[in-house]
Coordinates of C-alpha atoms and ligand atoms in Angstrom, one line a residue:
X87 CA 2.8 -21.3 67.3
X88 CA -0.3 -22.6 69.1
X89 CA 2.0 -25.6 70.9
X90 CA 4.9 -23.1 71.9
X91 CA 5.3 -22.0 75.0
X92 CA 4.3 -18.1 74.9
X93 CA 7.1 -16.0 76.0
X94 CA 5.4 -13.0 77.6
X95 CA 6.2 -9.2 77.8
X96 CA 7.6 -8.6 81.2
X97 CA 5.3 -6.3 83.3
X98 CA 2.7 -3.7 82.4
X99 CA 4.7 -1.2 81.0
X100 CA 6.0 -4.0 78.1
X101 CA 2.8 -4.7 77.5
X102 CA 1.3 -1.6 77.3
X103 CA 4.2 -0.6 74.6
X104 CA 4.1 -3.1 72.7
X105 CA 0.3 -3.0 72.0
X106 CA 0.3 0.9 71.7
X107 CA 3.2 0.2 69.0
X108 CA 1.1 -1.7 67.4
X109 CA -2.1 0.6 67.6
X110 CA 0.0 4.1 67.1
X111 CA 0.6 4.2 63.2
X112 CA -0.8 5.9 59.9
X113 CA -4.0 4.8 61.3
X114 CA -3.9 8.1 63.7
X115 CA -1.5 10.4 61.8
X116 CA -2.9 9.7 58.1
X117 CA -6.0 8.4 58.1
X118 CA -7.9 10.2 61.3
X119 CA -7.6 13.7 60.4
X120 CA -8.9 13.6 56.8
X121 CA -11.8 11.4 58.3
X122 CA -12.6 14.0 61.2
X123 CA -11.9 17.1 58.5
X124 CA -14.7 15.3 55.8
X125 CA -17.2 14.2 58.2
X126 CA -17.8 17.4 60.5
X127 CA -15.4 18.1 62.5
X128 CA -16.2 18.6 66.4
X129 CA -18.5 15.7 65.8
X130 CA -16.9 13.6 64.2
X131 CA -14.5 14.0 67.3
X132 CA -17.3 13.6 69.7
X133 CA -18.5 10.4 68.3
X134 CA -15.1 9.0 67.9
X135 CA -14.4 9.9 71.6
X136 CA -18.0 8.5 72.8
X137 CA -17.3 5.3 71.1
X138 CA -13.7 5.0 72.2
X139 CA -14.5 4.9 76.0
X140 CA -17.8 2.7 75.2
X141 CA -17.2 0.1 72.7
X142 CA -14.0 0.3 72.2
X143 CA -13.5 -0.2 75.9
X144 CA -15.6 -3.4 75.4
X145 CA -13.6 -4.5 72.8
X146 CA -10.9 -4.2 73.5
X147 CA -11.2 -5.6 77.0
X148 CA -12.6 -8.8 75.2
X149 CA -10.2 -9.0 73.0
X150 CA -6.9 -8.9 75.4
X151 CA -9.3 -11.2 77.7
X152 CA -9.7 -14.1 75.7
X153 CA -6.1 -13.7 74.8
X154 CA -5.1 -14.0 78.1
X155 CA -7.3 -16.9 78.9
X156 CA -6.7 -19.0 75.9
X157 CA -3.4 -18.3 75.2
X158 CA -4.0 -18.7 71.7
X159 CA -4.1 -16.4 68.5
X160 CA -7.3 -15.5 67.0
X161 CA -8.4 -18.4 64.5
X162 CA -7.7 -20.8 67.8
X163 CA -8.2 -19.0 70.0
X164 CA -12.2 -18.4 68.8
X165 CA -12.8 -22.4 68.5
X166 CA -11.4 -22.9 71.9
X167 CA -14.1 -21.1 73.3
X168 CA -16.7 -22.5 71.1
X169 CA -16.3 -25.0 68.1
X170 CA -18.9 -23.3 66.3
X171 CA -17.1 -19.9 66.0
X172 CA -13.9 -20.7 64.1
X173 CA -14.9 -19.1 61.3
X174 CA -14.4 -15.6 63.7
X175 CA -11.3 -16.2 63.6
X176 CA -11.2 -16.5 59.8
X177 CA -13.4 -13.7 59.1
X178 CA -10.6 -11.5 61.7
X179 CA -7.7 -13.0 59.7
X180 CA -9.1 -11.5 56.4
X181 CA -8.9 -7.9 57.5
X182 CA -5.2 -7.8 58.2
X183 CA -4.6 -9.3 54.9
X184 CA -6.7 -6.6 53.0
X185 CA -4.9 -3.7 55.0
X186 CA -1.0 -4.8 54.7
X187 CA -1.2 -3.7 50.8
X188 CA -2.6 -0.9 51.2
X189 CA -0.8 0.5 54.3
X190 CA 2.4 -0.1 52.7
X191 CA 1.1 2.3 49.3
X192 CA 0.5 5.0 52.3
X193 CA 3.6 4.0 53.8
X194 CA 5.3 4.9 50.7
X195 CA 3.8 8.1 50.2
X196 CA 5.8 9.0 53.5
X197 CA 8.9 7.4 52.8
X198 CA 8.9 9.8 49.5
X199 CA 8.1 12.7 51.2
X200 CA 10.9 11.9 54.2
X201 CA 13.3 11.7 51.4
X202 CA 11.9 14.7 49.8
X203 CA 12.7 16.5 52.9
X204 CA 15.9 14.6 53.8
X205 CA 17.8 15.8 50.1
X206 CA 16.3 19.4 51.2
X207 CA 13.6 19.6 48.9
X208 CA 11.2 19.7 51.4
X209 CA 9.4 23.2 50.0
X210 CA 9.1 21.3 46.5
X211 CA 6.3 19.5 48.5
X212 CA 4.2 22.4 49.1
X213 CA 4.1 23.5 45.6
X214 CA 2.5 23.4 42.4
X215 CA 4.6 21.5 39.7
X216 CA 2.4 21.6 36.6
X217 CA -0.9 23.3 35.2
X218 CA -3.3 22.3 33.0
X219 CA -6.1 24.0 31.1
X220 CA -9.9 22.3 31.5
X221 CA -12.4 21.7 29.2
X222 CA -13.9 25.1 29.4
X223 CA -10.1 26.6 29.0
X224 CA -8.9 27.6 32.9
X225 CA -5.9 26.9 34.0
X226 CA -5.5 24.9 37.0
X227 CA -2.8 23.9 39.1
X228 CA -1.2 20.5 39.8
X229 CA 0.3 20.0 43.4
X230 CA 3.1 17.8 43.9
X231 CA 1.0 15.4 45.9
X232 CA -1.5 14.9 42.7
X233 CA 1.4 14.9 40.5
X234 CA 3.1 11.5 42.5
X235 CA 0.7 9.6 43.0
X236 CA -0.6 10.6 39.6
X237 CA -3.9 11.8 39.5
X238 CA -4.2 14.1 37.0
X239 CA -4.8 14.1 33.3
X240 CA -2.4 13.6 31.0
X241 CA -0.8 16.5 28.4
X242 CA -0.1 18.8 30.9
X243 CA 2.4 21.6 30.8
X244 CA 5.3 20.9 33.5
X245 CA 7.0 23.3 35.9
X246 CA 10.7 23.1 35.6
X247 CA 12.7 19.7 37.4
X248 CA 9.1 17.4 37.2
X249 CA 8.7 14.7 34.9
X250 CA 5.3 13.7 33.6
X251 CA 2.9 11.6 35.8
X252 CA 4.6 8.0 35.8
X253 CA 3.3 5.1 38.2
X254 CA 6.7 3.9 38.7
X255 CA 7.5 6.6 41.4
X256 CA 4.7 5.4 43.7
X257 CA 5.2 1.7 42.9
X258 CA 9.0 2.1 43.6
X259 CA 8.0 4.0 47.2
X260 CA 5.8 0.8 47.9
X261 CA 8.2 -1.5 47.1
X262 CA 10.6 0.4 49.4
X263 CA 8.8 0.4 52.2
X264 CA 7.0 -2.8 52.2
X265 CA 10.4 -4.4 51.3
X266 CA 12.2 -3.1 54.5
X267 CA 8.3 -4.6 56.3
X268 CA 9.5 -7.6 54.4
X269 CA 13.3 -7.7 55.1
X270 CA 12.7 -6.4 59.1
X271 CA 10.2 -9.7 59.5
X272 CA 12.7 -11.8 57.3
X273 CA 14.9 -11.2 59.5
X274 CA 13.1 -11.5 62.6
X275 CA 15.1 -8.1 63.9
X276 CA 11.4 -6.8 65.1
X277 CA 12.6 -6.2 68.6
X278 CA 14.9 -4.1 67.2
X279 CA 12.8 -1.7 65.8
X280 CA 10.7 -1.7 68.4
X281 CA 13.1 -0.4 71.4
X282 CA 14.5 2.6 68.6
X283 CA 10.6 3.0 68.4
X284 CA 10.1 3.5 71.9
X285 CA 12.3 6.3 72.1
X286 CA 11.0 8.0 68.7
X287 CA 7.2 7.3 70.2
X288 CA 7.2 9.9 72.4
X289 CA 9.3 12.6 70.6
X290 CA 6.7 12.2 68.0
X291 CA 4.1 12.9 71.2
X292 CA 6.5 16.0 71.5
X293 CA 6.9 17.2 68.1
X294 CA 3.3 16.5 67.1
X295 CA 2.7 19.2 70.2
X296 CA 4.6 21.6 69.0
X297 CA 3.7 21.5 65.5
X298 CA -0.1 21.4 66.5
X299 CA 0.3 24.7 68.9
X300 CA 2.3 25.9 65.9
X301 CA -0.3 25.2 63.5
X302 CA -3.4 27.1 65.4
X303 CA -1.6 30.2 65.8
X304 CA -1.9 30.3 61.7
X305 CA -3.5 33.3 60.5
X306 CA -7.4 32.1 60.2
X307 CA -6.8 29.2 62.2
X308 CA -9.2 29.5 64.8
X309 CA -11.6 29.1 62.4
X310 CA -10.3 25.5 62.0
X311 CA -9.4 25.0 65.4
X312 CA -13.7 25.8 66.2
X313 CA -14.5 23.2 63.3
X314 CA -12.4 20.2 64.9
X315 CA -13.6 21.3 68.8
X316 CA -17.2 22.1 68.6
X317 CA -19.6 19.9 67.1
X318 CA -22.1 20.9 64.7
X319 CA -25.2 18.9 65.2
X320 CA -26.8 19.3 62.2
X321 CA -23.6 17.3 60.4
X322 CA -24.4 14.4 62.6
X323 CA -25.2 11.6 60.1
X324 CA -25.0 7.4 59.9
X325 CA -22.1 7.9 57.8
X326 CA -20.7 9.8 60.7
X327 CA -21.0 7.1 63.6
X328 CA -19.9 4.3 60.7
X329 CA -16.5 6.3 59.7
X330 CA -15.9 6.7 63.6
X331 CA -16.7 3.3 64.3
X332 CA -14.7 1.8 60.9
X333 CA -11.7 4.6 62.4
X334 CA -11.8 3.2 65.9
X335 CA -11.7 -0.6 64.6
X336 CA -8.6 0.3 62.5
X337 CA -6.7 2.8 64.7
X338 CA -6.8 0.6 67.9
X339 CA -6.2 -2.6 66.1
X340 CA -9.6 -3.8 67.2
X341 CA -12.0 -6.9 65.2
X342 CA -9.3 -8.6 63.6
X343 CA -7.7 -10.4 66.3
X344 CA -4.5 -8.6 67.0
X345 CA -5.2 -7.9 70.2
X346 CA -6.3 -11.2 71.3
X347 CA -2.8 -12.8 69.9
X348 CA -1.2 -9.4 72.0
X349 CA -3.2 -10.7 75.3
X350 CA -2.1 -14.2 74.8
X351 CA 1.4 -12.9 75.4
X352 CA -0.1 -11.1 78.8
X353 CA 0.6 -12.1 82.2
X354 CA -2.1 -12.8 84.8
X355 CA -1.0 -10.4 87.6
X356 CA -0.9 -7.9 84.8
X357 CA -3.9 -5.1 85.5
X358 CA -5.8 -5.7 82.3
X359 CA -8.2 -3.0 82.6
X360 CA -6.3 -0.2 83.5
X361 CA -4.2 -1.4 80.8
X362 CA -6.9 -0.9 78.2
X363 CA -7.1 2.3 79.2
X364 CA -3.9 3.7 78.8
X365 CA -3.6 2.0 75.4
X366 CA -6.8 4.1 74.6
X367 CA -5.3 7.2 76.2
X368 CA -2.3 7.1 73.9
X369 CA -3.5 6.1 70.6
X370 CA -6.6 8.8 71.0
X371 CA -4.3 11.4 71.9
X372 CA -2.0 11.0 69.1
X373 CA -4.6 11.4 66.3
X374 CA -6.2 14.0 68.3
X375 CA -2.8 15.7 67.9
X376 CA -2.9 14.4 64.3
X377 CA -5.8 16.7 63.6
X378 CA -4.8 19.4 65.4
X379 CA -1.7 19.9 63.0
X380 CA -3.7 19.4 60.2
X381 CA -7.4 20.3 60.4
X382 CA -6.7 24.0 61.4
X383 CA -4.3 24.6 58.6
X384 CA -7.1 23.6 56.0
X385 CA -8.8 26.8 57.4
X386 CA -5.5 28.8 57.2
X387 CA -4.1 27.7 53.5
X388 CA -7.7 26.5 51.7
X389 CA -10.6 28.6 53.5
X390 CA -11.7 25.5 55.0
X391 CA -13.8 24.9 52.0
X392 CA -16.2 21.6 51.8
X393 CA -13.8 20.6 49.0
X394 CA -10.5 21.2 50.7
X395 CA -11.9 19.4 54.0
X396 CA -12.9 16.7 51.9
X397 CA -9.9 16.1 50.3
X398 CA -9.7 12.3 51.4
X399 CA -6.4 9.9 52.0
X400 CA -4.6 13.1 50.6
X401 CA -4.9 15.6 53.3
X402 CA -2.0 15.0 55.3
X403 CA 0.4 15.3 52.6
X404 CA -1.0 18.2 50.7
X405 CA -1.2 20.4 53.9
X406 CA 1.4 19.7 56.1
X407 CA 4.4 20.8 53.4
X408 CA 2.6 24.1 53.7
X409 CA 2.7 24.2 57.9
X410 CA 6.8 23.3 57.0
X411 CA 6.9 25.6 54.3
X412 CA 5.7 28.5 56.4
X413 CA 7.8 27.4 59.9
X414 CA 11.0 28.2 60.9
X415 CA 13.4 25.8 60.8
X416 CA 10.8 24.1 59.0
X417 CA 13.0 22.0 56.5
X418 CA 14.6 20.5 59.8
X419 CA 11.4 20.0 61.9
X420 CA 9.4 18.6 58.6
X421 CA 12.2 15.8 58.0
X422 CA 12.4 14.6 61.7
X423 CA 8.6 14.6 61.8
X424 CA 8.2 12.7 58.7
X425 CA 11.3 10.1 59.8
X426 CA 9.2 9.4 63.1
X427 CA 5.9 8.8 60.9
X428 CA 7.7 6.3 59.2
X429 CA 8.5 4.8 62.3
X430 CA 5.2 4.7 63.7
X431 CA 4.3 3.3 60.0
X432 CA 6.6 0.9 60.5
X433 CA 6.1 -0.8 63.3
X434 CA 2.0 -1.2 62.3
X435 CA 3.4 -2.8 58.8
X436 CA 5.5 -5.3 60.7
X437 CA 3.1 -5.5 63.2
X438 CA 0.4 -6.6 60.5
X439 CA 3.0 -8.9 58.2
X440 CA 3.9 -10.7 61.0
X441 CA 0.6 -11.6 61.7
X442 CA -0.2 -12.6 58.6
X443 CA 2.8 -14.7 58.2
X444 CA 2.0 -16.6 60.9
X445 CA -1.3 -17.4 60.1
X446 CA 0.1 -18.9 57.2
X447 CA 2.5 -20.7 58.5
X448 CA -0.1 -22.3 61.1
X449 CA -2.7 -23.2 58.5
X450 CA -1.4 -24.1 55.1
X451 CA 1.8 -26.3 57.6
X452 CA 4.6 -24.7 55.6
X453 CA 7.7 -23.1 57.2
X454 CA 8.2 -19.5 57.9
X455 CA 10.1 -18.6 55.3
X456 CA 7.7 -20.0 52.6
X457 CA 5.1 -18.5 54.5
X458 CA 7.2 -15.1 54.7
X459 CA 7.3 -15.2 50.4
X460 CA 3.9 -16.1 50.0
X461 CA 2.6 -13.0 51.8
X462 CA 5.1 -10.7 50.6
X463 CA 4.8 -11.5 47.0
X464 CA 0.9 -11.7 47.6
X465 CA 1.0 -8.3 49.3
X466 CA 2.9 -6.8 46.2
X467 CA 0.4 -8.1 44.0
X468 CA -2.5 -7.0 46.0
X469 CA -0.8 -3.1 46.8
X470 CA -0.6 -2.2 42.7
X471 CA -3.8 -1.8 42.0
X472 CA -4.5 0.5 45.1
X473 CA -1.8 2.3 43.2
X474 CA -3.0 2.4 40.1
X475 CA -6.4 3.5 40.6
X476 CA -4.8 6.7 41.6
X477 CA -2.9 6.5 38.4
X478 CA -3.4 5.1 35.2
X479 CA -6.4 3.0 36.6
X480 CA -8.2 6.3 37.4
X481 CA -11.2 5.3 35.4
X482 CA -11.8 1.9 37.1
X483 CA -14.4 2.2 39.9
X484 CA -15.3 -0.5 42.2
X485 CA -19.5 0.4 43.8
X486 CA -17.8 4.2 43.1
X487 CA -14.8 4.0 44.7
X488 CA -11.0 3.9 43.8
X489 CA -8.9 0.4 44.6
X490 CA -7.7 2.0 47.7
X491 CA -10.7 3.3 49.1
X492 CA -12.6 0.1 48.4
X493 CA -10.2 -2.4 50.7
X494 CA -10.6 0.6 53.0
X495 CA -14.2 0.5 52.6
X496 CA -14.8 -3.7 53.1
X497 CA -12.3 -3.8 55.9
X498 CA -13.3 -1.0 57.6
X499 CA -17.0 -0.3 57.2
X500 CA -17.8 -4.1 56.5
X501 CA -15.3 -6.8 57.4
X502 CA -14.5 -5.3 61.6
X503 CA -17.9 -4.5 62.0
X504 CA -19.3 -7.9 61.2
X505 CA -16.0 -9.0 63.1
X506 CA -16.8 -7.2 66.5
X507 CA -20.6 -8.2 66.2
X508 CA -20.0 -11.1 66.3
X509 CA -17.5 -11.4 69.0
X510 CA -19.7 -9.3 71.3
X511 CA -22.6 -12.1 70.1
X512 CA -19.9 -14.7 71.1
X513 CA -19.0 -12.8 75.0
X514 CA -22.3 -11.7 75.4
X515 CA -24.3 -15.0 75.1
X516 CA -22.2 -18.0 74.7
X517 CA -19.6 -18.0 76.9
X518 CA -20.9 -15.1 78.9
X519 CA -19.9 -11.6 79.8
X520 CA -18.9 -13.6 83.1
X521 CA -16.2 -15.3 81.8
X522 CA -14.3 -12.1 80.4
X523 CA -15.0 -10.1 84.1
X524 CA -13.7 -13.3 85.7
X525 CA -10.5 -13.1 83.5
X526 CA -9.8 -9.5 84.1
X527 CA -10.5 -9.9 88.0
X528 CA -7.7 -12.3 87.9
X529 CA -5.4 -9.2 88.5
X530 CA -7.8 -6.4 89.5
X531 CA -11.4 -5.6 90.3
X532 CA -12.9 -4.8 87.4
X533 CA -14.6 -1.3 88.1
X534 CA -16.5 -1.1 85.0
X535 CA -18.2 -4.2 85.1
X536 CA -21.7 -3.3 84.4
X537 CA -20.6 -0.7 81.9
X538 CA -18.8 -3.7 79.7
X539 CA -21.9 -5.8 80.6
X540 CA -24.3 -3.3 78.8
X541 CA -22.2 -2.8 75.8
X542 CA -21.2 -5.9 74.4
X543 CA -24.3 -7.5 74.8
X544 CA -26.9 -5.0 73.9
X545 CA -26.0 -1.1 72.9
X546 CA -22.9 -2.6 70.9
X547 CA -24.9 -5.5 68.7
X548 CA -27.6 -3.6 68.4
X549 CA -25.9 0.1 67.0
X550 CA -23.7 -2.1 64.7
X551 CA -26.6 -3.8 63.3
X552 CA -28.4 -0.6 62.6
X553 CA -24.9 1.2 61.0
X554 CA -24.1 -2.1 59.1
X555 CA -27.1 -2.6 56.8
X556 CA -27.9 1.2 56.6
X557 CA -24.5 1.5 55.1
X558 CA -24.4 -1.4 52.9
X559 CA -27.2 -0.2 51.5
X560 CA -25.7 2.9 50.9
X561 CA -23.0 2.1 49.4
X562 CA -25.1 0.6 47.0
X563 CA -27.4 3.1 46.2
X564 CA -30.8 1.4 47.9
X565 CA -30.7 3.9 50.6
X566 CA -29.4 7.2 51.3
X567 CA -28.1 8.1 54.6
Ligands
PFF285 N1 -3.6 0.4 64.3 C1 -2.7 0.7 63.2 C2 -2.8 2.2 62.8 O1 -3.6 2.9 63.4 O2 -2.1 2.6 62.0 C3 -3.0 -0.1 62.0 C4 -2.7 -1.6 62.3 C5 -1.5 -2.0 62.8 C6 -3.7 -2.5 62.2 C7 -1.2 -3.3 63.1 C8 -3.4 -3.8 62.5 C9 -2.2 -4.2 62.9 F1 -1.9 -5.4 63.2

């Protein structure tokens, strides 16, 4: 890869596509919503916005930079600028590798509940299937979300048409849809998807409005709608700024290299910074969206309860049957909405497999399509347990957490942090903040010089120092924050 000439996308507007269809995915439609509805609401929005102009800014500006200069992908591209950082490159490879798995398990949640929809069972999805009595003897019920992915106990009474909890329905969804990942990359028909996803991108933008304005006219919404818009102060924590930063990282495809292998592909008279910023525009504004549908409707359906906020990775699928349920035409608008999610899913999963094929393919010197099986097979391997632990594995815990949760927790809140402090390390005093602003001046004056100067090399090392080992030592019980 390094030794071919790089084709490049033709003008801004390519560019700018490409990269947002790599950064639009569950990232801002799954995962940012039950992040902002656990960890405060307005201020978790704040934070995520202050961070997103600041370092993510500065990241991404570096990132697309040293692209753009070197030409290379990320494990070169890193010892090109400096022989002693290869192992950046490494460390940025890892974190792809981690997430593929389990983005295709999420990925297959939505691909069940599009075909839920699709054979017009879409109301199914909003309701309880089973109930099962406690150890002090109430009765509780089982929503159709618990009940697929499986985590509930065993012995349970069932409501008519639902089998018992099996993991085979959520394996078989993740084998669906990171097989099409798999088959779409085998096949190198990427493109293809990408120009049908250009035109579902922004009817997505125009459904997810109208389902959001839909959703805060629910009765008690405003309630909701108060919780996601005006911070709260006194919810401001460490864990906050971490889940932000961890959710900016992994939303905008940030500290692990993709967007230095998307700059390589860049062209010089290309305006890099303006660029940046209407990558940032688009991806922010799509999970702001994101929560709008969802985060209000907690509030309308649960009462906005700590426990229904803080639902976790299920949030998204156990309220957003109910907005369908309740909508008119609802069946219709819930099918087409979920179709465009996989879309949005799917281009990220290619997006990632690709990546990691080539890396492959560059470093172990084998052909594609070796490459191609090792990762799928490996990806396979890696994605049942993050099944399982919300199935028959549900007593396994790694440092507390579920399978899932814990790739999510090393990638995110370990692996890209480590990744962008030391890339602002490597900008901000080896090769010099200078040599990024001369890059990006190579098309346009670069208006926020001083502004990218100041964050990557002292606010940025310095605040992801401070969140790293506070939350490391967290997460293992040294320190509580
Ligand atoms: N940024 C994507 C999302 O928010 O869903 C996730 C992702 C896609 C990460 C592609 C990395 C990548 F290469």
């Amino acid at each position: 890869m390094a030794n071919e000439k790089r084709s490049s996308f033709s003008g801004k507007l390519g560019f700018v596509l490409a990269a947002a269809g790599s950064a639009v995915g569950l990232g801002n439609i799954w995962r940012f919503p039950y992040l902002a509805a656990k960890y405060g609401g307005g201020i978790f929005l704040l934070v995520y916005l202050i961070l997103a102009v600041t370092l993510g800014f500065a990241l991404m500006t570096a990132e697309i930079a040293i692209g753009r200069k070197t030409g290379l992908s990320a494990i070169e591209a890193y010892k090109k600028l400096d022989k002693r950082f290869g192992f950046l490159g490494w460390l940025a490879a890892l974190v792809p590798v981690i997430i593929l798995p389990y983005y295709s398990v999420i990925g297959g949640w939505v691909t069940k509940y599009l075909f839920a929809f699709v054979s017009g069972n879409g109301a199914q999805t909003a309701a309880d299937v089973a109930t099962f009595v406690d150890a002090e003897g109430a009765t509780k019920a089982v929503s159709f979300f618990e009940n697929f992915i499986g985590t509930v106990p065993a012995g349970l009474t069932y409501a008519e048409g639902f089998g018992a909890v099996s993991p085979w329905e959520p394996i078989g969804w993740f084998m669906l849809f990171i097989g099409a990942t798999a088959l779409i990359v085998f096949l190198g028909v990427e493109k293809g998807v990408e120009k049908v996803s250009k035109i579902m991108m922004p009817v997505l933008v125009v459904l997810s409005i109208g389902i959001a304005i839909y959703a805060v006219c629910l009765p008690n919404a405003i309630d909701g709608v108060k919780y996601y818009l005006l911070p709260d102060f006194s919810k401001f924590s460490v864990k906050t700024v971490l889940a932000a930063m961890g959710q900016l990282f992994y939303s905008m495809s940030l500290a692990m290299g993709i967007m230095i292998t998307y700059g390589s592909y860049m062209k010089k008279e290309v305006n890099l910074e303006s660029s940046v910023s209407q990558i940032e525009i688009f991806d922010t504004g799509i999970a702001f969206l994101a929560g709008l549908m969802i985060i209000p409707a907690v509030f309308t359906f649960s009462g906005g309860t700590p426990e229904a906020l803080g639902k976790g990775p299920g949030l998204m699928f156990a309220v957003l049957p109910k907005v369908f349920e309740k909508m008119w035409g609802g069946q219709v608008i819930g099918t087409v909405f979920f179709l465009l999610v996989l879309f949005a899913a799917l281009t990220s999963s290619i997006s990632l497999m690709e990546t990691v094929v080539s890396i492959v393919c560059d470093k172990a010197k084998i052909n594609r399509k070796a490459s191609w099986l090792i990762v799928f097979v490996g990806a396979v391997i890696i994605g049942l347990p993050s099944i399982l632990g919300y199935n028959v594995w549900g007593e396994v815990k790694i440092i507390g957490m579920q399978f899932l949760d814990f790739f999510d927790f090393i990638s995110n809140s370990v692996l890209m942090p480590i990744v962008a402090l030391i890339t602002c390390i490597l900008v901000g005093f080896v090769i010099k903040p200078q040599a990024i602003i001369e890059e990006v001046e190579l098309s346009a004056k670069f208006r926020r010089k001083a502004l990218f100067v100041f964050i990557i090399k002292y606010a940025a090392p310095i605040c992801i120092i401070l969140i790293l080992v506070s939350s490391v030592l967290d997460a293992f019980g040294i320190f509580k924050i």
